[in-house]
Coordinates of N, CA and C in Angstrom, one line a residue:
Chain U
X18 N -35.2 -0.6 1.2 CA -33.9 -0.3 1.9 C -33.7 1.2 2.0
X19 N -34.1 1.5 3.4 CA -34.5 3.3 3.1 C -33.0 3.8 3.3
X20 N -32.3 3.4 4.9 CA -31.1 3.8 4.9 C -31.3 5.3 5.8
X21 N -30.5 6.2 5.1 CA -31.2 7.2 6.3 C -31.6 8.0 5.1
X22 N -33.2 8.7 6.2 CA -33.6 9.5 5.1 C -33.8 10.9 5.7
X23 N -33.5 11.8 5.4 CA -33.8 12.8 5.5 C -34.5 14.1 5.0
X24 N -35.2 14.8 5.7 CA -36.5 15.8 5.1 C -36.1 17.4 6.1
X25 N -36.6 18.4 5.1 CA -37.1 18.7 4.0 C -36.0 17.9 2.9
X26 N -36.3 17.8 1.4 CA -34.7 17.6 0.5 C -34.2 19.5 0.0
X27 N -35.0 20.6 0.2 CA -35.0 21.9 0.1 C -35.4 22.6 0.9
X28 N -34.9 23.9 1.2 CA -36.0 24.6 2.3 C -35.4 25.8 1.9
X29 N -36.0 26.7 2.0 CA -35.5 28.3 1.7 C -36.5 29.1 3.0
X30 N -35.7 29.7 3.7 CA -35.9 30.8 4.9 C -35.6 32.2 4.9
X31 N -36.1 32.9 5.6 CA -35.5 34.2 5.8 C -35.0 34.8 7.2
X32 N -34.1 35.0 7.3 CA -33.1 35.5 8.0 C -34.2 35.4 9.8
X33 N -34.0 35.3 10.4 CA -34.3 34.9 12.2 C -35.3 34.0 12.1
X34 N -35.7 33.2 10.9 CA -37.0 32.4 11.3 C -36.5 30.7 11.7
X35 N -36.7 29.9 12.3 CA -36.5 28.8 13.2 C -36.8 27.9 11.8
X36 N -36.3 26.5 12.0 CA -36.8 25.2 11.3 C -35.8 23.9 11.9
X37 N -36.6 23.4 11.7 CA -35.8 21.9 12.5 C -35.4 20.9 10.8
X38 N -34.4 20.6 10.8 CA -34.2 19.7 9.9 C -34.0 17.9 10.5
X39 N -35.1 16.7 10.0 CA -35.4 15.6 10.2 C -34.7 14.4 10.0
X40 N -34.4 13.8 10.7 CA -33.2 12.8 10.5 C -33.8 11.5 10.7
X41 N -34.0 10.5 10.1 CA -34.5 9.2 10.7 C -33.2 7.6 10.3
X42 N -33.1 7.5 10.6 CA -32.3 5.9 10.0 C -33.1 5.0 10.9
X43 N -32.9 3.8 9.7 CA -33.9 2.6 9.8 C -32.7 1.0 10.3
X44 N -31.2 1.2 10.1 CA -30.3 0.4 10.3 C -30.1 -0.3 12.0
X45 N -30.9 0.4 12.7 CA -30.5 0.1 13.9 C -29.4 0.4 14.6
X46 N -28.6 1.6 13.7 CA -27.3 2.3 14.3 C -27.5 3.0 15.9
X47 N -26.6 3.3 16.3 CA -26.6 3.6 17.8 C -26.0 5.2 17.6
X48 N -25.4 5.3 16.5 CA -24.4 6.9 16.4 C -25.0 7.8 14.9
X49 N -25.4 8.7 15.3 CA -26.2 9.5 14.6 C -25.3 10.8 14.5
X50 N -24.9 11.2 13.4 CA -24.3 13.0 12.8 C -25.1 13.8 12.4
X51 N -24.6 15.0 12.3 CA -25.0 16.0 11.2 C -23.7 17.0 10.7
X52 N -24.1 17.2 10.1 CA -22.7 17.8 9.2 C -23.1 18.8 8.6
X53 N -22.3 19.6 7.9 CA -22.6 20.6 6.9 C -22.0 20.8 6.1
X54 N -21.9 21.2 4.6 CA -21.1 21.0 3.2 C -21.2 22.5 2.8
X55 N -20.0 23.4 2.8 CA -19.7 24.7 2.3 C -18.6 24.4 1.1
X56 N -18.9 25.1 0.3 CA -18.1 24.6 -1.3 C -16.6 25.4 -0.6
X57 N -15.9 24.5 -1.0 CA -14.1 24.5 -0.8 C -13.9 24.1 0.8
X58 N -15.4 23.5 1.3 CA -14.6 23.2 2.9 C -14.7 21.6 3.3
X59 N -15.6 21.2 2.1 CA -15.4 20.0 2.6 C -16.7 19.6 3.7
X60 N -17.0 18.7 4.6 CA -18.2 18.7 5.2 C -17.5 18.5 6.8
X61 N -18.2 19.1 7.2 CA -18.4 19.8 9.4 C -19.1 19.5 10.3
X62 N -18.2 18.5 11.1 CA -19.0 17.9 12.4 C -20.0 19.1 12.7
X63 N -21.2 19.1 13.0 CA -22.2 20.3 13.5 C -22.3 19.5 14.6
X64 N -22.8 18.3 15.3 CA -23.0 17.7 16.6 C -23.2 16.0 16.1
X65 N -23.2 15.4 17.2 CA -23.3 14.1 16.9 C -23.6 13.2 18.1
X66 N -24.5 11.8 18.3 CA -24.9 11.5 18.9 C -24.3 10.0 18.9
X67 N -23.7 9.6 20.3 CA -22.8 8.4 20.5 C -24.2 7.6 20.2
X68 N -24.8 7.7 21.4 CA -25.6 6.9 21.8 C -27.9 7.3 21.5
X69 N -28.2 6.5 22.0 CA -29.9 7.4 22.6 C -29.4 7.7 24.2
X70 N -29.7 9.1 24.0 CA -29.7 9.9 25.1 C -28.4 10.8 25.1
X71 N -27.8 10.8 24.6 CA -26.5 11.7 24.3 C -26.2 12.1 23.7
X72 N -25.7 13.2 23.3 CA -25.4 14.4 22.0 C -23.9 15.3 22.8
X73 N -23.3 15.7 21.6 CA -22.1 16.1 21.7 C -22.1 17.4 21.0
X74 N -21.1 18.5 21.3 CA -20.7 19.3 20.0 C -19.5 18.5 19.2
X75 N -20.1 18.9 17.6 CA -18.6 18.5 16.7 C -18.0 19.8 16.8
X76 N -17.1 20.3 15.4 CA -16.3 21.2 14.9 C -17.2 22.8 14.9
X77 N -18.1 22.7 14.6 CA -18.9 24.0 14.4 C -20.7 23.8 14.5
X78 N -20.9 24.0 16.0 CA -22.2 23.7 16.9 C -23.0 25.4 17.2
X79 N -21.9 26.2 17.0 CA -22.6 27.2 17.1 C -23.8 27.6 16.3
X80 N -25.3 28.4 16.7 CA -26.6 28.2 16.0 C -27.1 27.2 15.8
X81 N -26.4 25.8 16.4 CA -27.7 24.6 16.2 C -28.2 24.4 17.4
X82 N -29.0 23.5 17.1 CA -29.1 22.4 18.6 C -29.6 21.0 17.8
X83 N -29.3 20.5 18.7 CA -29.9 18.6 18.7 C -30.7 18.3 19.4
X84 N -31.6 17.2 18.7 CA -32.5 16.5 19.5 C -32.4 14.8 19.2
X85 N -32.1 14.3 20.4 CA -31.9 12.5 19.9 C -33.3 12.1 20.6
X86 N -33.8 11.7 19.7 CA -35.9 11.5 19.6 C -35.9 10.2 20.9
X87 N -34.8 9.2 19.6 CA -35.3 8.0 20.0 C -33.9 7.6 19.1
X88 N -33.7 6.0 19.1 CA -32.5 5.5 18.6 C -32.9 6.1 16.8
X89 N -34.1 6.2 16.4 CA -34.1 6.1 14.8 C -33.8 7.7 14.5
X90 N -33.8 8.4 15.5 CA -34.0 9.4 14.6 C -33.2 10.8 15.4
X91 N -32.9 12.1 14.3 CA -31.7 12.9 15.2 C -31.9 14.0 14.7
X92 N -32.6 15.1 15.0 CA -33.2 16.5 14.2 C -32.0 17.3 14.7
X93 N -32.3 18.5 13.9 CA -31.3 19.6 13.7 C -31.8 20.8 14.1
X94 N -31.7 21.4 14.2 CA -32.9 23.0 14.6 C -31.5 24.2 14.9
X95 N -32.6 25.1 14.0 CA -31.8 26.4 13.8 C -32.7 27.3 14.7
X96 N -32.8 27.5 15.1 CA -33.8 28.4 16.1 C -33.7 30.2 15.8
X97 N -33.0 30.5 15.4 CA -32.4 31.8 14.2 C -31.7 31.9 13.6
X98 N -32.5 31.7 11.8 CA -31.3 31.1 10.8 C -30.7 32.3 10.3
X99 N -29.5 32.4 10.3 CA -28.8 33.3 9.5 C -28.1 32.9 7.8
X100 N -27.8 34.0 7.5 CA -27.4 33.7 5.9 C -25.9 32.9 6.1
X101 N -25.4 32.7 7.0 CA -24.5 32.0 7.2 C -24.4 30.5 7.4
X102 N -25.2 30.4 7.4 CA -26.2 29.0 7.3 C -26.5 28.8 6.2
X103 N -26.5 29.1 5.6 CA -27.2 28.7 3.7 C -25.8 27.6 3.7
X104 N -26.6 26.6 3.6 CA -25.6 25.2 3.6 C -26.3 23.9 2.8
X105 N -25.2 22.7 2.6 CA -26.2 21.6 2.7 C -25.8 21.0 3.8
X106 N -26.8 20.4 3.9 CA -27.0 19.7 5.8 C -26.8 18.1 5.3
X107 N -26.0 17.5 6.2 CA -26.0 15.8 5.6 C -26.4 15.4 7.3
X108 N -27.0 14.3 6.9 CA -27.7 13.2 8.3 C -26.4 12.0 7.9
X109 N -26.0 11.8 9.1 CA -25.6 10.3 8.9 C -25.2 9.6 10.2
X110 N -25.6 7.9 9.6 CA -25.6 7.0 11.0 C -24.7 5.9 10.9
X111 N -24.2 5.2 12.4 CA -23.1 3.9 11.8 C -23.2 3.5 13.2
X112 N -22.8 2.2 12.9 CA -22.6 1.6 14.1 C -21.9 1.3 15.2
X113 N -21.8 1.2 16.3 CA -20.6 1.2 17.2 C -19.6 0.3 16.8
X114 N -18.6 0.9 16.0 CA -17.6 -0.3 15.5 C -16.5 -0.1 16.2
X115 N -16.0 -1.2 15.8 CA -14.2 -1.5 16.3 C -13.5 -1.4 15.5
X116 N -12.2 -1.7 15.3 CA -11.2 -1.6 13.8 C -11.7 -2.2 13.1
X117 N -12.6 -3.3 13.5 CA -12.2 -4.6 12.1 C -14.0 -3.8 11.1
X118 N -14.6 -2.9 11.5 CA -15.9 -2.5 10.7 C -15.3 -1.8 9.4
X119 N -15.9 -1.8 8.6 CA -15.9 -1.7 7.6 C -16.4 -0.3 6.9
X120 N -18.2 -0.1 7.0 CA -18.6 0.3 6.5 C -19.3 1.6 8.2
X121 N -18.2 2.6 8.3 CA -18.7 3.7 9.3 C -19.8 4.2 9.5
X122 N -19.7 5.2 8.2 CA -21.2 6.0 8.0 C -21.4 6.0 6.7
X123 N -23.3 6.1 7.1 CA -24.0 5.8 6.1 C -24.7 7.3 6.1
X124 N -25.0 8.0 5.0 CA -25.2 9.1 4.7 C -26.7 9.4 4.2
X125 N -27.3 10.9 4.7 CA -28.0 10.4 3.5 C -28.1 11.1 2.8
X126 N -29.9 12.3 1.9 CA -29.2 12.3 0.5 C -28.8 14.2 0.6
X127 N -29.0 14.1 2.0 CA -28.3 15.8 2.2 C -29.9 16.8 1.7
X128 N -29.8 17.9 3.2 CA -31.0 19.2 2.8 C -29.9 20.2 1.9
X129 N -30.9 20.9 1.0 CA -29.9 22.2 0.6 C -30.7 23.2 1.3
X130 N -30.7 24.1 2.0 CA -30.8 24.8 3.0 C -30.6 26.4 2.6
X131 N -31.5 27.3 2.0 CA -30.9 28.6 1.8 C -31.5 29.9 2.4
X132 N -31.2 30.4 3.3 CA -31.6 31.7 3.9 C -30.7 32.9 3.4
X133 N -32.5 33.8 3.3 CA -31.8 34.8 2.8 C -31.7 36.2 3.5
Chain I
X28 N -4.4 19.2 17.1 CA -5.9 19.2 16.3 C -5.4 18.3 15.0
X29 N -6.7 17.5 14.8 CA -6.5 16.5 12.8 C -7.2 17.7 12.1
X30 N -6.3 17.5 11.2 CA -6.5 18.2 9.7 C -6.2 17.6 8.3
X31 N -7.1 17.4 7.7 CA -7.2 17.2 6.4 C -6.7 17.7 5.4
X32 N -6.1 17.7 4.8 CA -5.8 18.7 3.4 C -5.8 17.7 2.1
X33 N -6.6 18.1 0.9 CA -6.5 17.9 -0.1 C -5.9 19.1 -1.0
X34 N -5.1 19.2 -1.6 CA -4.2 20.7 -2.4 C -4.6 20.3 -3.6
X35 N -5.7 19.0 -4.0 CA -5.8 19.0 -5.8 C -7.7 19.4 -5.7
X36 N -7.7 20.4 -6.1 CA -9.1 21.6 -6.0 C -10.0 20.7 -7.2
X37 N -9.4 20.0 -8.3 CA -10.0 19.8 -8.8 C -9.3 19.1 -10.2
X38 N -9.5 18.2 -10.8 CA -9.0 17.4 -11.8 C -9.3 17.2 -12.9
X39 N -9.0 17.0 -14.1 CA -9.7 17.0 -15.2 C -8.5 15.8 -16.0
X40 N -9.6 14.5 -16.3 CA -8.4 13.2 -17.1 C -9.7 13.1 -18.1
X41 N -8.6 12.2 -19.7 CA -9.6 11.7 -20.5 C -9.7 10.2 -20.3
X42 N -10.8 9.5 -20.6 CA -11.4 8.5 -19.7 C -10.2 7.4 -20.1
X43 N -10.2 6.4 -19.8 CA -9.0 5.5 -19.4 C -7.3 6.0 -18.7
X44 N -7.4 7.0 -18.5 CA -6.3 7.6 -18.1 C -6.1 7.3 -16.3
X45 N -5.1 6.9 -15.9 CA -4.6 6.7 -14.5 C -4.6 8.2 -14.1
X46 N -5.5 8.4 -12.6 CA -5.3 9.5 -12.2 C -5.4 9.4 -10.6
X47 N -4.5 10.2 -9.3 CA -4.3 10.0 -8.0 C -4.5 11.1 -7.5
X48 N -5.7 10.8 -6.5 CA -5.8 12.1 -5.9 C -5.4 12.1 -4.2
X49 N -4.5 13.4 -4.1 CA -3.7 13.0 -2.8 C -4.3 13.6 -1.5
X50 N -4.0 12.9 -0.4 CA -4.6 12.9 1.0 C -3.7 13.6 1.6
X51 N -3.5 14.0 2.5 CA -2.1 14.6 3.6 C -2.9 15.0 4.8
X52 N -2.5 14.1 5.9 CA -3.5 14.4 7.5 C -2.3 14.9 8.2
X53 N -2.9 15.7 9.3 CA -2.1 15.9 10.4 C -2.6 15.3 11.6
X54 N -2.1 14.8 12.3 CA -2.2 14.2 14.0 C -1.6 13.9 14.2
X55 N -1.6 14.3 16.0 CA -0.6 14.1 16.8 C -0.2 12.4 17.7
X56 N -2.0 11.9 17.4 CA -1.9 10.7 18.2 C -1.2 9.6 16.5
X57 N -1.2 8.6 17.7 CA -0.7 7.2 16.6 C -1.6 6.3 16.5
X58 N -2.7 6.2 17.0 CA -3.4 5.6 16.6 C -5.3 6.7 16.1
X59 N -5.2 6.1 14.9 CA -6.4 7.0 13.8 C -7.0 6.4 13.0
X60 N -7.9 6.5 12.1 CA -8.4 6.2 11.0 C -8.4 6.9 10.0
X61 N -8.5 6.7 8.6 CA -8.8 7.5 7.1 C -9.5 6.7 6.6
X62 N -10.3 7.3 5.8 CA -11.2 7.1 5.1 C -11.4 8.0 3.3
X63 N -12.1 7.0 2.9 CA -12.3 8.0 1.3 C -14.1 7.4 1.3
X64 N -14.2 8.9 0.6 CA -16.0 9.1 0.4 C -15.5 9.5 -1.2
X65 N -16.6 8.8 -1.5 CA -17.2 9.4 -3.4 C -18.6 9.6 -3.0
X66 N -18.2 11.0 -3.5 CA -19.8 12.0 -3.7 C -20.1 12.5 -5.6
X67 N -21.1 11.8 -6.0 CA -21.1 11.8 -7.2 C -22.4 13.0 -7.5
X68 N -22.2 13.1 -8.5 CA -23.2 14.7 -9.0 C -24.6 14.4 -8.0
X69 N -25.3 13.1 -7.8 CA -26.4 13.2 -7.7 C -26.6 13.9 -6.0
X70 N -25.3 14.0 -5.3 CA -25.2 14.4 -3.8 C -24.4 13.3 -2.7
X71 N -25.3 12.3 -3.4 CA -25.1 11.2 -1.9 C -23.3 11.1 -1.6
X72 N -22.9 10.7 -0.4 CA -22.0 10.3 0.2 C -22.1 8.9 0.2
X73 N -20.9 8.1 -0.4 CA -20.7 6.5 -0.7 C -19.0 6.4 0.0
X74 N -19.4 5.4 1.0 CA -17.6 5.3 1.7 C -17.3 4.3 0.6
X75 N -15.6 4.2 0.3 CA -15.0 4.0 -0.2 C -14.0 2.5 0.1
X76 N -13.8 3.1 1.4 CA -12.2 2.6 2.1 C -12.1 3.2 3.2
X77 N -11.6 2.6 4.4 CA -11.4 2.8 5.7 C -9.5 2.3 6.0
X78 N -9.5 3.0 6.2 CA -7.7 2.5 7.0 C -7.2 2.8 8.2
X79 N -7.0 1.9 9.4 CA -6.3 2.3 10.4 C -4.7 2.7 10.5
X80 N -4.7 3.1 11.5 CA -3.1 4.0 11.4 C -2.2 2.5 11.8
X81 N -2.6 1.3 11.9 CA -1.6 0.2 12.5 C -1.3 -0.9 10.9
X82 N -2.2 -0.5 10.0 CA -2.2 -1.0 8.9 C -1.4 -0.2 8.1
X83 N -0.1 -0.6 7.4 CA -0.3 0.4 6.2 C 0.0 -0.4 4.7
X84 N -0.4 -1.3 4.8 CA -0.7 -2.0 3.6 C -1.2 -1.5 2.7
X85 N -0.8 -1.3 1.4 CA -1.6 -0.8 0.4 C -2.9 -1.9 -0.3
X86 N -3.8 -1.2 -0.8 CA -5.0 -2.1 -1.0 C -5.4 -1.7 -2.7
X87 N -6.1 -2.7 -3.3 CA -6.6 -2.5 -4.2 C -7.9 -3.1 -4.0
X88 N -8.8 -2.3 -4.8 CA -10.3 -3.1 -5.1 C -10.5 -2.8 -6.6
X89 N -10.3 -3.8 -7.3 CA -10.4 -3.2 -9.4 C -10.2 -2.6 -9.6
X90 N -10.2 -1.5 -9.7 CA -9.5 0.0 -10.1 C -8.9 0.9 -9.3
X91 N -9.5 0.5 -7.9 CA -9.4 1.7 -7.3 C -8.4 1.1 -6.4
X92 N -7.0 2.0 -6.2 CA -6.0 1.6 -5.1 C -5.9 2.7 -4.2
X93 N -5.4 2.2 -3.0 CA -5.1 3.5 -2.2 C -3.2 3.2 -1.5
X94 N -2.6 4.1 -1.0 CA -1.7 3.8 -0.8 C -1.6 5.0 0.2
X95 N -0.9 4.2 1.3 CA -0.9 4.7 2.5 C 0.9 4.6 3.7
X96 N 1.0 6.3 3.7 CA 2.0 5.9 4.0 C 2.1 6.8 5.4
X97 N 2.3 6.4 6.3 CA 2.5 7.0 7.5 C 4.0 8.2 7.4
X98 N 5.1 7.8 6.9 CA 6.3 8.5 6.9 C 5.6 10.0 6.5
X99 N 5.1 9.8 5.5 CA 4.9 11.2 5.0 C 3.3 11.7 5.3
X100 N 2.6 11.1 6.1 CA 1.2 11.3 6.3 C 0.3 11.7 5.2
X101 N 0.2 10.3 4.7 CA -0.3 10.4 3.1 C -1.2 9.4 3.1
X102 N -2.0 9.7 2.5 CA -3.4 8.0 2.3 C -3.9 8.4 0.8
X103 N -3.1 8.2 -0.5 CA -3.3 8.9 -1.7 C -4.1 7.2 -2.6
X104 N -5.2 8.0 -3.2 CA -6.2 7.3 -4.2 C -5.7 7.4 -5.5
X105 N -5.5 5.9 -6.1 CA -5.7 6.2 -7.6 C -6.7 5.8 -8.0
X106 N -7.1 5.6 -9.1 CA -8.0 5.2 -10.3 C -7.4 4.9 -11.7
X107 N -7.4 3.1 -11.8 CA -7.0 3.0 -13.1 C -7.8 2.9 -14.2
X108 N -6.9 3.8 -15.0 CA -8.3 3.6 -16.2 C -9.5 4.0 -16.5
X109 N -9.6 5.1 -15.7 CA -10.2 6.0 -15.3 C -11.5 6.2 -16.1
X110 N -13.3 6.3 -15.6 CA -14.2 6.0 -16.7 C -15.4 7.3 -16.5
X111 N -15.9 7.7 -17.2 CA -17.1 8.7 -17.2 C -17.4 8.3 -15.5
X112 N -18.1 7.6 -15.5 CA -18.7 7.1 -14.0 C -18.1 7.5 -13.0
X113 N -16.6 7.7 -13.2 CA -15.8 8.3 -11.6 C -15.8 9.8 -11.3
X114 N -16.2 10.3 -12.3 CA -16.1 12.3 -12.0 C -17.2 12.1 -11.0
X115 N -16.8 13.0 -10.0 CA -17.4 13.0 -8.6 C -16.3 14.0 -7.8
X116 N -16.7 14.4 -6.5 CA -15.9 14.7 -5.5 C -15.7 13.9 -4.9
X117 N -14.1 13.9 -4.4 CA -13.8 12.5 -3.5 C -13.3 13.5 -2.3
X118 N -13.5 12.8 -1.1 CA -13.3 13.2 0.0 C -12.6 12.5 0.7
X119 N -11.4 13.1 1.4 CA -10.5 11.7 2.6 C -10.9 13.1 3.5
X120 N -11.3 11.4 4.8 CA -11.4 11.7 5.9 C -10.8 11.2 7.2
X121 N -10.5 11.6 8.3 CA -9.9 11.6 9.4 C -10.2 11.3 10.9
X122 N -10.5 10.3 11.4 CA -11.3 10.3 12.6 C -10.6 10.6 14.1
X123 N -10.9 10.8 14.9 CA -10.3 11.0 16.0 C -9.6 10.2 16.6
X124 N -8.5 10.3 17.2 CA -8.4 9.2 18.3 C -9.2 8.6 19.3
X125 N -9.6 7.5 19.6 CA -10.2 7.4 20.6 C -11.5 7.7 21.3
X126 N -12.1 8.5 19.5 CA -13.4 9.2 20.0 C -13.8 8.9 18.1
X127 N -14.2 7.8 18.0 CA -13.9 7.9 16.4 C -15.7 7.8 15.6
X128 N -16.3 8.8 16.7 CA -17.4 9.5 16.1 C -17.2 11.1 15.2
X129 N -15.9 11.3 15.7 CA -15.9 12.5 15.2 C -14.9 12.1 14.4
X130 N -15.3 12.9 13.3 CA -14.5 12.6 11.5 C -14.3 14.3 11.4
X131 N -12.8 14.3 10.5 CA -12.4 15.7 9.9 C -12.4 15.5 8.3
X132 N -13.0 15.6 7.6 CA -13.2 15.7 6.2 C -12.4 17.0 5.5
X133 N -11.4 16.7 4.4 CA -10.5 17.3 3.1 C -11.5 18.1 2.7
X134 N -11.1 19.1 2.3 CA -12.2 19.9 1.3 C -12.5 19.3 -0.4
X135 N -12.2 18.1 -0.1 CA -12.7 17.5 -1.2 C -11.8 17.9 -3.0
X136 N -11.9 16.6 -3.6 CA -11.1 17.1 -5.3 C -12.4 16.7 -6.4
X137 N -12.5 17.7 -6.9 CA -13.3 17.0 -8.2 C -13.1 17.1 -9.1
X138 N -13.0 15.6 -9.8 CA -12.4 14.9 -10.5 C -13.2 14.6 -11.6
X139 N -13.3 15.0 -12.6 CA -13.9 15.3 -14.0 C -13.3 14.0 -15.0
X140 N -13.9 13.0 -15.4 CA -13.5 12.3 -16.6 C -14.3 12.6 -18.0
X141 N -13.4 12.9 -18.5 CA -14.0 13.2 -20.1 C -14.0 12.3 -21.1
X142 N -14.8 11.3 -21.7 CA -14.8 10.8 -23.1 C -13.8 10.8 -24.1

């Protein structure tokens, strides 16, 4: 029961070099996130994907981009990382629910991410 | 705009001790969601509880209650009895109206139980 998994689980960069971070869920979810976790902020819509074939900006999209592969899977790419970016990255997926769902998003186990 | 606020940075109880950690959202629409995540040392994100803004029933699951009150825009967590196992960061979250892919996450409390 993989759930979502995501790769690298560490990466360390230096300042303008590119890297895609990997997102896969195995649930059959339709709605795929990414987020980002800065200590005292709590975690930040980065973009998010309703469906396959559509991607949104969240709260703070600036320096990413998205790629929706296929329904399993939802990459992240930094194309020039800056130290402002030294984050942890969380993947997460859930299903198109209505009120009565229960269980939103499933997470997974988060990249820590440090450029320097 | 939704906004999250958590004002308890961080908590420290000795283990069986009752302890609540408080939520406070802002939005403008009437119809929303909240949610609580427990993020325990090892990283992962685990949802908790989900509540719509047409419910405000308070809930319990064995220890863990939440109580939710629209007058004062509150969706506050306790823990009874509080055990080693619950020190974690707990997170309340906020979903959009009407677009309830997008979540606004508290900057989180962490909540320390000590022996």
């Amino acid at each position: 029961n993989a759930g979502v998994t995501q790769t690298p689980k560490f990466q360390v960069l230096k300042t303008g070099q590119s890297m895609t971070l990997q997102c896969a869920q195995d649930m059959n979810h339709n709605s795929m996130y990414w987020y980002r976790q800065d200590p005292g902020m709590g975690l930040r819509l980065i973009y998010y994907s309703a469906s396959e074939g559509t991607t949104d900006k969240g709260e703070v999209p600036n320096g990413y981009n998205v790629s929706r592969l296929n329904k399993r899977e939802f990459s992240l790419r930094l194309e020039s990382a800056a130290p402002s970016q030294t984050s942890v990255y969380f993947c997460a997926s859930s299903e198109v629910w209505d009120r009565d769902s229960n269980q939103p998003q499933h997470f997974g186990d988060g990249t820590r991410l440090s450029i320097l | 705009a939704q906004k999250v606020t958590q004002a308890q940075t961080e908590i420290s109880v000795v283990e069986k001790e009752d302890v609540t950690l408080d939520c406070v959202y802002e939005t403008r629409d009437t119809t929303y969601y909240l949610f609580w995540y427990k993020q325990p040392p090892s990283g992962e994100l685990v949802f908790l509880i989900r509540r719509n803004s047409f419910d405000e029933q308070n809930e319990i699951s064995g220890r863990y209650s939440w109580n939710f009150q629209k007058s004062t825009s509150s969706f506050n967590f306790t823990i009874t009895a509080s055990q080693v196992v619950d020190s974690a960061v707990y997170f309340c979250a906020l979903s959009e109206p009407y677009n309830f892919n997008k979540f606004y996450f508290g900057s989180g409390t962490k909540l320390n139980v000590k022996p």
